[in-house]
Amino acid sequence: MTNLISAAGLKRLEDEYHYLWRVERPKICQGVSDAAAEGDRSENAEYIYGKKRLREIDSKLKHL
């Protein structure tokens, strides 16, 4: 069975991909880097959340 997508649907998916890749992911990477520089990562909630969010973004990018 062929999956069909409209031009508008394709545009929406492309926009989401580019937003995640060019805006959201670099922002999260910077936050993780800043949190890692603060020291102990095992108790750093910002670092732990950032790594989790980064995995979610990477998973979504792979899906798209």
C-alpha positions as a Markdown table, in Angstrom:
| # | Residue | x | y | z |
|---|---|---|---|---|
| 1 | Met | 0.0 | 0.0 | 0.0 |
| 2 | Thr | 1.3 | 3.4 | -0.9 |
| 3 | Asn | 1.3 | 6.2 | 1.7 |
| 4 | Leu | 0.2 | 9.4 | 0.1 |
| 5 | Ile | 0.8 | 12.9 | 1.6 |
| 6 | Ser | -0.4 | 16.2 | 0.4 |
| 7 | Ala | 1.9 | 19.1 | -0.4 |
| 8 | Ala | 0.7 | 20.9 | 2.7 |
| 9 | Gly | 1.4 | 17.8 | 4.8 |
| 10 | Leu | 4.9 | 17.5 | 3.4 |
| 11 | Lys | 5.6 | 21.2 | 4.0 |
| 12 | Arg | 4.5 | 20.8 | 7.6 |
| 13 | Leu | 6.8 | 17.8 | 8.2 |
| 14 | Glu | 9.7 | 19.6 | 6.5 |
| 15 | Asp | 9.1 | 22.7 | 8.7 |
| 16 | Glu | 9.0 | 20.5 | 11.8 |
| 17 | Tyr | 12.3 | 18.8 | 10.8 |
| 18 | His | 14.1 | 22.0 | 10.1 |
| 19 | Tyr | 12.8 | 23.6 | 13.3 |
| 20 | Leu | 14.0 | 20.7 | 15.4 |
| 21 | Trp | 17.4 | 20.4 | 13.6 |
| 22 | Arg | 18.2 | 24.2 | 13.3 |
| 23 | Val | 16.6 | 25.7 | 16.4 |
| 24 | Glu | 15.6 | 23.3 | 19.1 |
| 25 | Arg | 18.5 | 20.8 | 19.0 |
| 26 | Pro | 21.3 | 23.5 | 19.1 |
| 27 | Lys | 19.5 | 25.2 | 22.0 |
| 28 | Ile | 19.3 | 21.9 | 23.9 |
| 29 | Cys | 22.9 | 21.0 | 23.1 |
| 30 | Gln | 24.0 | 24.4 | 24.5 |
| 31 | Gly | 22.0 | 23.9 | 27.6 |
| 32 | Val | 23.5 | 20.4 | 28.1 |
| 33 | Ser | 27.0 | 21.7 | 27.6 |
| 34 | Asp | 26.4 | 24.5 | 30.1 |
| 35 | Ala | 25.0 | 22.1 | 32.6 |
| 36 | Ala | 27.9 | 19.7 | 32.1 |
| 37 | Ala | 30.3 | 22.5 | 32.8 |
| 38 | Glu | 28.8 | 23.1 | 36.2 |
| 39 | Gly | 30.2 | 19.9 | 37.6 |
| 40 | Asp | 28.6 | 16.8 | 39.0 |
| 41 | Arg | 26.3 | 15.5 | 36.3 |
| 42 | Ser | 24.7 | 12.7 | 38.3 |
| 43 | Glu | 22.7 | 15.2 | 40.4 |
| 44 | Asn | 22.3 | 17.9 | 37.8 |
| 45 | Ala | 18.6 | 17.9 | 36.8 |
| 46 | Glu | 19.1 | 20.3 | 33.9 |
| 47 | Tyr | 21.8 | 18.0 | 32.5 |
| 48 | Ile | 19.7 | 14.9 | 32.9 |
| 49 | Tyr | 16.6 | 16.5 | 31.4 |
| 50 | Gly | 18.6 | 18.0 | 28.5 |
| 51 | Lys | 20.1 | 14.6 | 27.6 |
| 52 | Lys | 16.6 | 13.1 | 27.7 |
| 53 | Arg | 15.1 | 15.9 | 25.5 |
| 54 | Leu | 18.0 | 15.5 | 23.1 |
| 55 | Arg | 17.3 | 11.7 | 22.7 |
| 56 | Glu | 13.6 | 12.6 | 22.1 |
| 57 | Ile | 14.5 | 15.1 | 19.4 |
| 58 | Asp | 17.0 | 12.7 | 17.7 |
| 59 | Ser | 14.3 | 10.0 | 17.7 |
| 60 | Lys | 11.8 | 12.4 | 16.2 |
| 61 | Leu | 14.3 | 13.5 | 13.5 |
| 62 | Lys | 15.0 | 9.9 | 12.6 |
| 63 | His | 11.2 | 9.3 | 12.3 |
| 64 | Leu | 10.7 | 12.3 | 10.1 |
